[in-house]
JSON list of C-alpha atoms in Angstrom, two decimals:
[
{"chain": "A", "resi": 6, "resn": "GLY", "atom": "CA", "xyz": [-60.87, 7.30, -58.84]},
{"chain": "A", "resi": 7, "resn": "ALA", "atom": "CA", "xyz": [-57.82, 9.77, -59.53]},
{"chain": "A", "resi": 8, "resn": "VAL", "atom": "CA", "xyz": [-55.47, 8.83, -61.83]},
{"chain": "A", "resi": 9, "resn": "VAL", "atom": "CA", "xyz": [-51.59, 9.58, -61.19]},
{"chain": "A", "resi": 10, "resn": "SER", "atom": "CA", "xyz": [-48.97, 9.24, -64.16]},
{"chain": "A", "resi": 11, "resn": "GLN", "atom": "CA", "xyz": [-45.45, 9.19, -63.69]},
{"chain": "A", "resi": 12, "resn": "HIS", "atom": "CA", "xyz": [-42.54, 9.83, -67.30]},
{"chain": "A", "resi": 13, "resn": "PRO", "atom": "CA", "xyz": [-41.21, 8.25, -67.75]},
{"chain": "A", "resi": 14, "resn": "SER", "atom": "CA", "xyz": [-42.32, 4.81, -67.54]},
{"chain": "A", "resi": 15, "resn": "TRP", "atom": "CA", "xyz": [-38.83, 3.23, -67.57]},
{"chain": "A", "resi": 16, "resn": "VAL", "atom": "CA", "xyz": [-35.00, 4.24, -67.75]},
{"chain": "A", "resi": 17, "resn": "ILE", "atom": "CA", "xyz": [-31.80, 3.41, -68.42]},
{"chain": "A", "resi": 18, "resn": "CYS", "atom": "CA", "xyz": [-28.94, 5.59, -67.72]},
{"chain": "A", "resi": 19, "resn": "LYS", "atom": "CA", "xyz": [-25.09, 5.55, -67.05]},
{"chain": "A", "resi": 20, "resn": "SER", "atom": "CA", "xyz": [-23.09, 6.34, -63.65]},
{"chain": "A", "resi": 21, "resn": "GLY", "atom": "CA", "xyz": [-22.77, 9.74, -62.88]},
{"chain": "A", "resi": 22, "resn": "THR", "atom": "CA", "xyz": [-25.53, 10.99, -64.91]},
{"chain": "A", "resi": 23, "resn": "SER", "atom": "CA", "xyz": [-28.45, 13.19, -63.27]},
{"chain": "A", "resi": 24, "resn": "VAL", "atom": "CA", "xyz": [-32.00, 11.43, -64.01]},
{"chain": "A", "resi": 25, "resn": "LYS", "atom": "CA", "xyz": [-35.72, 13.20, -63.31]},
{"chain": "A", "resi": 26, "resn": "ILE", "atom": "CA", "xyz": [-38.58, 11.79, -62.80]},
{"chain": "A", "resi": 27, "resn": "GLU", "atom": "CA", "xyz": [-42.12, 13.90, -63.60]},
{"chain": "A", "resi": 28, "resn": "CYS", "atom": "CA", "xyz": [-45.37, 13.06, -61.49]},
{"chain": "A", "resi": 29, "resn": "ARG", "atom": "CA", "xyz": [-48.45, 14.65, -62.45]},
{"chain": "A", "resi": 30, "resn": "SER", "atom": "CA", "xyz": [-52.24, 14.53, -60.78]},
{"chain": "A", "resi": 31, "resn": "LEU", "atom": "CA", "xyz": [-54.19, 14.29, -64.33]},
{"chain": "A", "resi": 32, "resn": "ASP", "atom": "CA", "xyz": [-57.74, 14.98, -62.83]},
{"chain": "A", "resi": 33, "resn": "PHE", "atom": "CA", "xyz": [-57.34, 16.95, -59.54]},
{"chain": "A", "resi": 34, "resn": "GLN", "atom": "CA", "xyz": [-55.21, 19.30, -57.37]},
{"chain": "A", "resi": 35, "resn": "ALA", "atom": "CA", "xyz": [-52.63, 17.38, -55.26]},
{"chain": "A", "resi": 36, "resn": "THR", "atom": "CA", "xyz": [-51.57, 19.98, -52.69]},
{"chain": "A", "resi": 37, "resn": "THR", "atom": "CA", "xyz": [-49.16, 16.18, -51.17]},
{"chain": "A", "resi": 38, "resn": "MET", "atom": "CA", "xyz": [-47.71, 13.73, -53.33]},
{"chain": "A", "resi": 39, "resn": "PHE", "atom": "CA", "xyz": [-45.14, 11.15, -52.13]},
{"chain": "A", "resi": 40, "resn": "TRP", "atom": "CA", "xyz": [-42.11, 9.23, -53.59]},
{"chain": "A", "resi": 41, "resn": "TYR", "atom": "CA", "xyz": [-41.70, 6.37, -52.84]},
{"chain": "A", "resi": 42, "resn": "ARG", "atom": "CA", "xyz": [-38.93, 2.98, -54.12]},
{"chain": "A", "resi": 43, "resn": "GLN", "atom": "CA", "xyz": [-39.17, -0.06, -54.21]},
{"chain": "A", "resi": 44, "resn": "PHE", "atom": "CA", "xyz": [-36.75, -3.01, -54.80]},
{"chain": "A", "resi": 45, "resn": "PRO", "atom": "CA", "xyz": [-37.10, -6.58, -56.00]},
{"chain": "A", "resi": 46, "resn": "LYS", "atom": "CA", "xyz": [-39.51, -8.62, -53.49]},
{"chain": "A", "resi": 47, "resn": "GLN", "atom": "CA", "xyz": [-39.48, -6.49, -51.33]},
{"chain": "A", "resi": 48, "resn": "SER", "atom": "CA", "xyz": [-41.88, -3.40, -50.34]},
{"chain": "A", "resi": 49, "resn": "LEU", "atom": "CA", "xyz": [-42.36, 0.09, -50.61]},
{"chain": "A", "resi": 50, "resn": "MET", "atom": "CA", "xyz": [-40.15, 2.33, -48.72]},
{"chain": "A", "resi": 51, "resn": "LEU", "atom": "CA", "xyz": [-41.15, 6.07, -48.27]},
{"chain": "A", "resi": 52, "resn": "MET", "atom": "CA", "xyz": [-38.66, 8.26, -50.01]},
{"chain": "A", "resi": 53, "resn": "ALA", "atom": "CA", "xyz": [-40.03, 11.66, -49.28]},
{"chain": "A", "resi": 54, "resn": "THR", "atom": "CA", "xyz": [-43.28, 13.67, -48.38]},
{"chain": "A", "resi": 55, "resn": "SER", "atom": "CA", "xyz": [-43.43, 16.66, -51.11]},
{"chain": "A", "resi": 56, "resn": "ASN", "atom": "CA", "xyz": [-46.10, 19.57, -50.15]},
{"chain": "A", "resi": 57, "resn": "GLU", "atom": "CA", "xyz": [-46.40, 22.33, -52.88]},
{"chain": "A", "resi": 58, "resn": "GLY", "atom": "CA", "xyz": [-44.51, 25.22, -52.45]},
{"chain": "A", "resi": 59, "resn": "SER", "atom": "CA", "xyz": [-42.53, 23.72, -49.82]},
{"chain": "A", "resi": 60, "resn": "LYS", "atom": "CA", "xyz": [-39.14, 21.73, -48.86]},
{"chain": "A", "resi": 61, "resn": "ALA", "atom": "CA", "xyz": [-40.06, 18.32, -49.66]},
{"chain": "A", "resi": 62, "resn": "THR", "atom": "CA", "xyz": [-39.43, 16.15, -45.70]},
{"chain": "A", "resi": 63, "resn": "TYR", "atom": "CA", "xyz": [-37.23, 13.01, -45.86]},
{"chain": "A", "resi": 64, "resn": "GLU", "atom": "CA", "xyz": [-37.51, 9.97, -44.54]},
{"chain": "A", "resi": 65, "resn": "GLN", "atom": "CA", "xyz": [-34.21, 8.99, -42.30]},
{"chain": "A", "resi": 66, "resn": "GLY", "atom": "CA", "xyz": [-31.53, 7.76, -44.82]},
{"chain": "A", "resi": 67, "resn": "VAL", "atom": "CA", "xyz": [-32.66, 9.31, -47.13]},
{"chain": "A", "resi": 68, "resn": "GLU", "atom": "CA", "xyz": [-30.05, 11.89, -48.89]},
{"chain": "A", "resi": 69, "resn": "LYS", "atom": "CA", "xyz": [-31.49, 14.73, -49.32]},
{"chain": "A", "resi": 70, "resn": "ASP", "atom": "CA", "xyz": [-28.61, 16.47, -51.82]},
{"chain": "A", "resi": 71, "resn": "LYS", "atom": "CA", "xyz": [-29.27, 12.97, -53.90]},
{"chain": "A", "resi": 72, "resn": "PHE", "atom": "CA", "xyz": [-33.06, 13.00, -54.12]},
{"chain": "A", "resi": 73, "resn": "LEU", "atom": "CA", "xyz": [-33.75, 16.32, -55.24]},
{"chain": "A", "resi": 74, "resn": "ILE", "atom": "CA", "xyz": [-37.99, 16.96, -55.17]},
{"chain": "A", "resi": 75, "resn": "ASN", "atom": "CA", "xyz": [-39.78, 19.44, -56.62]},
{"chain": "A", "resi": 76, "resn": "HIS", "atom": "CA", "xyz": [-43.55, 19.97, -56.28]},
{"chain": "A", "resi": 77, "resn": "ALA", "atom": "CA", "xyz": [-43.69, 23.33, -58.11]},
{"chain": "A", "resi": 78, "resn": "SER", "atom": "CA", "xyz": [-47.30, 23.08, -59.09]},
{"chain": "A", "resi": 79, "resn": "LEU", "atom": "CA", "xyz": [-50.48, 21.50, -57.54]},
{"chain": "A", "resi": 80, "resn": "THR", "atom": "CA", "xyz": [-50.09, 19.33, -59.96]},
{"chain": "A", "resi": 81, "resn": "LEU", "atom": "CA", "xyz": [-47.11, 18.20, -61.16]},
{"chain": "A", "resi": 82, "resn": "SER", "atom": "CA", "xyz": [-43.73, 16.96, -58.18]},
{"chain": "A", "resi": 83, "resn": "THR", "atom": "CA", "xyz": [-40.52, 15.85, -60.13]},
{"chain": "A", "resi": 84, "resn": "LEU", "atom": "CA", "xyz": [-37.68, 13.80, -58.27]},
{"chain": "A", "resi": 85, "resn": "THR", "atom": "CA", "xyz": [-34.47, 13.95, -59.91]},
{"chain": "A", "resi": 86, "resn": "VAL", "atom": "CA", "xyz": [-31.77, 11.29, -58.90]},
{"chain": "A", "resi": 87, "resn": "THR", "atom": "CA", "xyz": [-28.18, 13.46, -58.99]},
{"chain": "A", "resi": 88, "resn": "SER", "atom": "CA", "xyz": [-24.68, 11.12, -59.96]},
{"chain": "A", "resi": 89, "resn": "ALA", "atom": "CA", "xyz": [-27.10, 8.13, -60.26]},
{"chain": "A", "resi": 90, "resn": "HIS", "atom": "CA", "xyz": [-25.60, 5.03, -59.48]},
{"chain": "A", "resi": 91, "resn": "PRO", "atom": "CA", "xyz": [-26.30, 1.02, -59.86]},
{"chain": "A", "resi": 92, "resn": "GLU", "atom": "CA", "xyz": [-27.09, 0.92, -56.30]},
{"chain": "A", "resi": 93, "resn": "ASP", "atom": "CA", "xyz": [-29.90, 3.49, -56.93]},
{"chain": "A", "resi": 94, "resn": "SER", "atom": "CA", "xyz": [-31.61, 1.14, -59.48]},
{"chain": "A", "resi": 95, "resn": "SER", "atom": "CA", "xyz": [-35.07, 0.80, -58.35]},
{"chain": "A", "resi": 96, "resn": "PHE", "atom": "CA", "xyz": [-38.43, 1.04, -58.97]},
{"chain": "A", "resi": 97, "resn": "TYR", "atom": "CA", "xyz": [-39.26, 4.82, -58.08]},
{"chain": "A", "resi": 98, "resn": "ILE", "atom": "CA", "xyz": [-43.01, 5.55, -57.41]},
{"chain": "A", "resi": 99, "resn": "CYS", "atom": "CA", "xyz": [-45.07, 8.71, -56.60]},
{"chain": "A", "resi": 100, "resn": "SER", "atom": "CA", "xyz": [-48.41, 8.60, -55.35]},
{"chain": "A", "resi": 101, "resn": "ALA", "atom": "CA", "xyz": [-50.87, 12.16, -54.28]},
{"chain": "A", "resi": 102, "resn": "ARG", "atom": "CA", "xyz": [-53.73, 12.86, -51.82]},
{"chain": "A", "resi": 103, "resn": "VAL", "atom": "CA", "xyz": [-56.61, 13.60, -52.99]},
{"chain": "A", "resi": 104, "resn": "GLY", "atom": "CA", "xyz": [-57.52, 16.92, -51.02]},
{"chain": "A", "resi": 105, "resn": "ALA", "atom": "CA", "xyz": [-56.99, 17.74, -47.78]},
{"chain": "A", "resi": 106, "resn": "GLU", "atom": "CA", "xyz": [-59.28, 15.98, -45.80]},
{"chain": "A", "resi": 107, "resn": "THR", "atom": "CA", "xyz": [-57.94, 12.14, -46.53]},
{"chain": "A", "resi": 108, "resn": "ASP", "atom": "CA", "xyz": [-54.96, 10.23, -46.10]},
{"chain": "A", "resi": 109, "resn": "THR", "atom": "CA", "xyz": [-56.19, 8.23, -49.17]},
{"chain": "A", "resi": 110, "resn": "GLN", "atom": "CA", "xyz": [-52.89, 7.96, -52.05]},
{"chain": "A", "resi": 111, "resn": "TYR", "atom": "CA", "xyz": [-53.74, 7.04, -55.17]},
{"chain": "A", "resi": 112, "resn": "PHE", "atom": "CA", "xyz": [-50.12, 5.87, -57.10]},
{"chain": "A", "resi": 113, "resn": "GLY", "atom": "CA", "xyz": [-48.74, 6.52, -60.07]},
{"chain": "A", "resi": 114, "resn": "PRO", "atom": "CA", "xyz": [-47.54, 3.90, -62.46]},
{"chain": "A", "resi": 115, "resn": "GLY", "atom": "CA", "xyz": [-44.05, 3.95, -61.77]},
{"chain": "A", "resi": 116, "resn": "THR", "atom": "CA", "xyz": [-40.64, 4.45, -63.11]},
{"chain": "A", "resi": 117, "resn": "ARG", "atom": "CA", "xyz": [-37.74, 1.45, -63.40]},
{"chain": "A", "resi": 118, "resn": "LEU", "atom": "CA", "xyz": [-34.65, 2.99, -63.72]},
{"chain": "A", "resi": 119, "resn": "THR", "atom": "CA", "xyz": [-31.65, 0.86, -64.49]},
{"chain": "A", "resi": 120, "resn": "VAL", "atom": "CA", "xyz": [-27.91, 2.76, -63.85]},
{"chain": "A", "resi": 121, "resn": "LEU", "atom": "CA", "xyz": [-25.25, 1.37, -65.63]},
{"chain": "B", "resi": 2, "resn": "GLN", "atom": "CA", "xyz": [-41.05, -6.95, -34.96]},
{"chain": "B", "resi": 3, "resn": "LYS", "atom": "CA", "xyz": [-41.98, -5.05, -38.56]},
{"chain": "B", "resi": 4, "resn": "GLU", "atom": "CA", "xyz": [-44.50, -2.61, -37.95]},
{"chain": "B", "resi": 5, "resn": "VAL", "atom": "CA", "xyz": [-46.85, -4.18, -40.63]},
{"chain": "B", "resi": 6, "resn": "GLU", "atom": "CA", "xyz": [-46.68, -7.98, -41.04]},
{"chain": "B", "resi": 7, "resn": "GLN", "atom": "CA", "xyz": [-48.15, -10.05, -43.85]},
{"chain": "B", "resi": 8, "resn": "ASN", "atom": "CA", "xyz": [-47.13, -13.37, -44.78]},
{"chain": "B", "resi": 9, "resn": "SER", "atom": "CA", "xyz": [-45.74, -13.44, -48.02]},
{"chain": "B", "resi": 10, "resn": "GLY", "atom": "CA", "xyz": [-47.23, -16.29, -49.61]},
{"chain": "B", "resi": 11, "resn": "PRO", "atom": "CA", "xyz": [-47.78, -17.58, -51.65]},
{"chain": "B", "resi": 12, "resn": "LEU", "atom": "CA", "xyz": [-51.63, -18.11, -51.33]},
{"chain": "B", "resi": 13, "resn": "SER", "atom": "CA", "xyz": [-52.59, -20.98, -53.55]},
{"chain": "B", "resi": 14, "resn": "VAL", "atom": "CA", "xyz": [-56.28, -20.60, -53.96]},
{"chain": "B", "resi": 15, "resn": "PRO", "atom": "CA", "xyz": [-58.24, -22.42, -57.01]},
{"chain": "B", "resi": 16, "resn": "GLU", "atom": "CA", "xyz": [-60.94, -20.22, -58.67]},
{"chain": "B", "resi": 17, "resn": "GLY", "atom": "CA", "xyz": [-64.17, -19.34, -57.41]},
{"chain": "B", "resi": 18, "resn": "ALA", "atom": "CA", "xyz": [-62.83, -19.97, -53.61]},
{"chain": "B", "resi": 19, "resn": "ILE", "atom": "CA", "xyz": [-62.34, -17.37, -51.31]},
{"chain": "B", "resi": 20, "resn": "ALA", "atom": "CA", "xyz": [-59.00, -16.41, -50.43]},
{"chain": "B", "resi": 21, "resn": "SER", "atom": "CA", "xyz": [-58.32, -14.71, -46.69]},
{"chain": "B", "resi": 22, "resn": "LEU", "atom": "CA", "xyz": [-55.44, -12.10, -46.92]},
{"chain": "B", "resi": 23, "resn": "ASN", "atom": "CA", "xyz": [-54.16, -11.61, -43.33]},
{"chain": "B", "resi": 24, "resn": "CYS", "atom": "CA", "xyz": [-52.36, -7.91, -41.79]},
{"chain": "B", "resi": 25, "resn": "THR", "atom": "CA", "xyz": [-51.27, -7.54, -38.43]},
{"chain": "B", "resi": 26, "resn": "TYR", "atom": "CA", "xyz": [-49.61, -4.32, -37.35]},
{"chain": "B", "resi": 27, "resn": "SER", "atom": "CA", "xyz": [-47.93, -2.76, -34.20]},
{"chain": "B", "resi": 28, "resn": "ASP", "atom": "CA", "xyz": [-49.17, 1.05, -33.78]},
{"chain": "B", "resi": 29, "resn": "ARG", "atom": "CA", "xyz": [-52.35, 0.42, -31.58]},
{"chain": "B", "resi": 30, "resn": "GLY", "atom": "CA", "xyz": [-52.58, 4.27, -32.22]},
{"chain": "B", "resi": 31, "resn": "SER", "atom": "CA", "xyz": [-53.35, 3.85, -36.22]},
{"chain": "B", "resi": 32, "resn": "GLN", "atom": "CA", "xyz": [-56.82, 4.58, -37.42]},
{"chain": "B", "resi": 33, "resn": "SER", "atom": "CA", "xyz": [-56.82, 3.95, -41.10]},
{"chain": "B", "resi": 34, "resn": "PHE", "atom": "CA", "xyz": [-55.97, 1.18, -43.22]},
{"chain": "B", "resi": 35, "resn": "PHE", "atom": "CA", "xyz": [-55.65, -0.09, -47.00]},
{"chain": "B", "resi": 36, "resn": "TRP", "atom": "CA", "xyz": [-55.76, -3.02, -48.75]},
{"chain": "B", "resi": 37, "resn": "TYR", "atom": "CA", "xyz": [-53.88, -2.70, -52.20]},
{"chain": "B", "resi": 38, "resn": "ARG", "atom": "CA", "xyz": [-53.26, -4.99, -54.84]},
{"chain": "B", "resi": 39, "resn": "GLN", "atom": "CA", "xyz": [-49.87, -5.00, -57.00]},
{"chain": "B", "resi": 40, "resn": "TYR", "atom": "CA", "xyz": [-49.16, -7.34, -60.31]},
{"chain": "B", "resi": 41, "resn": "SER", "atom": "CA", "xyz": [-45.72, -7.64, -60.89]},
{"chain": "B", "resi": 42, "resn": "GLY", "atom": "CA", "xyz": [-43.80, -4.86, -62.76]},
{"chain": "B", "resi": 43, "resn": "LYS", "atom": "CA", "xyz": [-46.57, -2.55, -62.07]},
{"chain": "B", "resi": 44, "resn": "SER", "atom": "CA", "xyz": [-47.54, 0.42, -59.51]},
{"chain": "B", "resi": 45, "resn": "PRO", "atom": "CA", "xyz": [-49.62, -1.11, -56.13]},
{"chain": "B", "resi": 46, "resn": "GLU", "atom": "CA", "xyz": [-53.55, -0.37, -57.11]},
{"chain": "B", "resi": 47, "resn": "LEU", "atom": "CA", "xyz": [-55.89, 0.58, -54.19]},
{"chain": "B", "resi": 48, "resn": "ILE", "atom": "CA", "xyz": [-58.67, -1.78, -53.37]},
{"chain": "B", "resi": 49, "resn": "MET", "atom": "CA", "xyz": [-60.28, -0.57, -50.33]},
{"chain": "B", "resi": 50, "resn": "SER", "atom": "CA", "xyz": [-59.43, 1.44, -47.09]},
{"chain": "B", "resi": 51, "resn": "ILE", "atom": "CA", "xyz": [-61.11, 0.72, -43.59]},
{"chain": "B", "resi": 52, "resn": "TYR", "atom": "CA", "xyz": [-61.67, 3.14, -40.67]},
{"chain": "B", "resi": 53, "resn": "SER", "atom": "CA", "xyz": [-64.29, 1.42, -38.37]},
{"chain": "B", "resi": 54, "resn": "ASN", "atom": "CA", "xyz": [-63.86, -2.30, -36.64]},
{"chain": "B", "resi": 55, "resn": "GLY", "atom": "CA", "xyz": [-66.23, -4.26, -38.42]},
{"chain": "B", "resi": 56, "resn": "ASP", "atom": "CA", "xyz": [-66.72, -5.51, -41.46]},
{"chain": "B", "resi": 57, "resn": "LYS", "atom": "CA", "xyz": [-67.10, -3.68, -45.12]},
{"chain": "B", "resi": 58, "resn": "GLU", "atom": "CA", "xyz": [-68.02, -4.86, -48.22]},
{"chain": "B", "resi": 59, "resn": "ASP", "atom": "CA", "xyz": [-67.15, -3.50, -52.35]},
{"chain": "B", "resi": 60, "resn": "GLY", "atom": "CA", "xyz": [-68.27, -6.05, -54.81]},
{"chain": "B", "resi": 61, "resn": "ARG", "atom": "CA", "xyz": [-66.29, -10.02, -54.11]},
{"chain": "B", "resi": 62, "resn": "PHE", "atom": "CA", "xyz": [-63.84, -8.21, -51.76]},
{"chain": "B", "resi": 63, "resn": "THR", "atom": "CA", "xyz": [-64.39, -7.70, -48.36]},
{"chain": "B", "resi": 64, "resn": "ALA", "atom": "CA", "xyz": [-61.55, -5.81, -45.83]},
{"chain": "B", "resi": 65, "resn": "GLN", "atom": "CA", "xyz": [-62.51, -6.36, -41.93]},
{"chain": "B", "resi": 66, "resn": "LEU", "atom": "CA", "xyz": [-60.66, -4.48, -39.51]},
{"chain": "B", "resi": 67, "resn": "ASN", "atom": "CA", "xyz": [-60.07, -5.88, -35.73]},
{"chain": "B", "resi": 68, "resn": "LYS", "atom": "CA", "xyz": [-58.11, -3.35, -33.43]},
{"chain": "B", "resi": 69, "resn": "ALA", "atom": "CA", "xyz": [-58.17, -4.68, -30.40]},
{"chain": "B", "resi": 70, "resn": "SER", "atom": "CA", "xyz": [-56.31, -7.24, -31.92]},
{"chain": "B", "resi": 71, "resn": "GLN", "atom": "CA", "xyz": [-54.59, -4.76, -34.20]},
{"chain": "B", "resi": 72, "resn": "TYR", "atom": "CA", "xyz": [-55.53, -7.33, -37.67]},
{"chain": "B", "resi": 73, "resn": "VAL", "atom": "CA", "xyz": [-57.18, -6.41, -40.77]},
{"chain": "B", "resi": 74, "resn": "SER", "atom": "CA", "xyz": [-57.44, -8.82, -43.35]},
{"chain": "B", "resi": 75, "resn": "LEU", "atom": "CA", "xyz": [-59.39, -8.55, -46.51]},
{"chain": "B", "resi": 76, "resn": "LEU", "atom": "CA", "xyz": [-61.18, -11.59, -48.40]},
{"chain": "B", "resi": 77, "resn": "ILE", "atom": "CA", "xyz": [-61.58, -12.21, -52.42]},
{"chain": "B", "resi": 78, "resn": "ARG", "atom": "CA", "xyz": [-65.25, -14.02, -52.62]},
{"chain": "B", "resi": 79, "resn": "ASP", "atom": "CA", "xyz": [-65.44, -16.29, -56.07]},
{"chain": "B", "resi": 80, "resn": "SER", "atom": "CA", "xyz": [-61.21, -15.62, -56.91]},
{"chain": "B", "resi": 81, "resn": "GLN", "atom": "CA", "xyz": [-60.53, -15.43, -60.57]},
{"chain": "B", "resi": 82, "resn": "PRO", "atom": "CA", "xyz": [-57.23, -16.30, -62.56]},
{"chain": "B", "resi": 83, "resn": "SER", "atom": "CA", "xyz": [-57.12, -11.89, -62.59]},
{"chain": "B", "resi": 84, "resn": "ASP", "atom": "CA", "xyz": [-56.67, -11.50, -58.77]},
{"chain": "B", "resi": 85, "resn": "SER", "atom": "CA", "xyz": [-52.76, -13.06, -58.41]},
{"chain": "B", "resi": 86, "resn": "ALA", "atom": "CA", "xyz": [-51.08, -10.59, -56.98]},
{"chain": "B", "resi": 87, "resn": "THR", "atom": "CA", "xyz": [-49.39, -9.49, -54.54]},
{"chain": "B", "resi": 88, "resn": "TYR", "atom": "CA", "xyz": [-51.90, -7.28, -51.73]},
{"chain": "B", "resi": 89, "resn": "LEU", "atom": "CA", "xyz": [-50.20, -4.93, -49.58]},
{"chain": "B", "resi": 90, "resn": "CYS", "atom": "CA", "xyz": [-51.41, -4.26, -46.30]},
{"chain": "B", "resi": 91, "resn": "ALA", "atom": "CA", "xyz": [-51.08, -0.59, -45.19]},
{"chain": "B", "resi": 92, "resn": "VAL", "atom": "CA", "xyz": [-51.39, 1.11, -42.31]},
{"chain": "B", "resi": 93, "resn": "ASN", "atom": "CA", "xyz": [-51.62, 4.52, -41.32]},
{"chain": "B", "resi": 94, "resn": "ILE", "atom": "CA", "xyz": [-48.26, 6.34, -38.57]},
{"chain": "B", "resi": 95, "resn": "ALA", "atom": "CA", "xyz": [-50.60, 7.24, -35.77]},
{"chain": "B", "resi": 96, "resn": "GLY", "atom": "CA", "xyz": [-51.04, 10.51, -35.21]},
{"chain": "B", "resi": 97, "resn": "ASN", "atom": "CA", "xyz": [-49.62, 11.40, -39.14]},
{"chain": "B", "resi": 98, "resn": "PHE", "atom": "CA", "xyz": [-52.21, 11.90, -41.83]},
{"chain": "B", "resi": 99, "resn": "ASN", "atom": "CA", "xyz": [-49.42, 11.39, -44.15]},
{"chain": "B", "resi": 100, "resn": "LYS", "atom": "CA", "xyz": [-47.67, 8.27, -43.64]},
{"chain": "B", "resi": 101, "resn": "PHE", "atom": "CA", "xyz": [-48.32, 4.86, -43.94]},
{"chain": "B", "resi": 102, "resn": "TYR", "atom": "CA", "xyz": [-46.07, 1.60, -43.35]},
{"chain": "B", "resi": 103, "resn": "PHE", "atom": "CA", "xyz": [-46.62, -0.88, -45.77]},
{"chain": "B", "resi": 104, "resn": "GLY", "atom": "CA", "xyz": [-46.47, -4.73, -45.45]},
{"chain": "B", "resi": 105, "resn": "SER", "atom": "CA", "xyz": [-44.32, -6.37, -47.08]},
{"chain": "B", "resi": 106, "resn": "GLY", "atom": "CA", "xyz": [-47.00, -7.99, -48.91]},
{"chain": "B", "resi": 107, "resn": "THR", "atom": "CA", "xyz": [-48.75, -11.75, -49.21]},
{"chain": "B", "resi": 108, "resn": "LYS", "atom": "CA", "xyz": [-48.43, -13.36, -53.35]},
{"chain": "B", "resi": 109, "resn": "LEU", "atom": "CA", "xyz": [-51.75, -14.93, -54.26]},
{"chain": "B", "resi": 110, "resn": "ASN", "atom": "CA", "xyz": [-52.16, -17.50, -57.08]},
{"chain": "B", "resi": 111, "resn": "VAL", "atom": "CA", "xyz": [-55.60, -18.07, -58.24]},
{"chain": "B", "resi": 112, "resn": "LYS", "atom": "CA", "xyz": [-56.07, -21.53, -60.07]},
{"chain": "B", "resi": 113, "resn": "PRO", "atom": "CA", "xyz": [-57.77, -21.83, -63.07]}
]
């Protein structure tokens, strides 16, 4: 399957700081990437859909000014959590779709964010 | 009613047995169905996809789809302790190529 990487794998930050998470497709070009959040013992919740070269599409209830998404190239999408607070502590996972003709998504390894 | 429903489990089976995981969905227009496996603290990994009614086999895994009953299942034959994980069912949203609903997952324990 296609390989998606994320960096960092975990991060601890102080309340009020901003954190950037990178998502890369390693062996394919991803025109569309997705950002999910998963709280303990819950399922994945889609936060936003990221399209290369255009603005991200955010799901209802997700603050676009707080979760900044940039998909500057066909292999890189970034999620910046601005002014993070303890309630933003979660497991953030990106995924990428391989090609425009398939809807299969491959997930990155995830980033565990802890905000103190 | 949730868009995708799964029994949270845990489902316990002895090693070598068949594990049967079930998922129902509410959007009758859904066309794509996926099973992912998620180990604790890790991200989901794709097991298989299914698009047509009937069975689809891949190694020890068989996905079954019944669109009329809005039901999709995953059978794991010869279950191994390494299969112990949470299994997530994902169903696409009708008319939207990108978006999926994920079930809350079924935790499977395979006992040696």
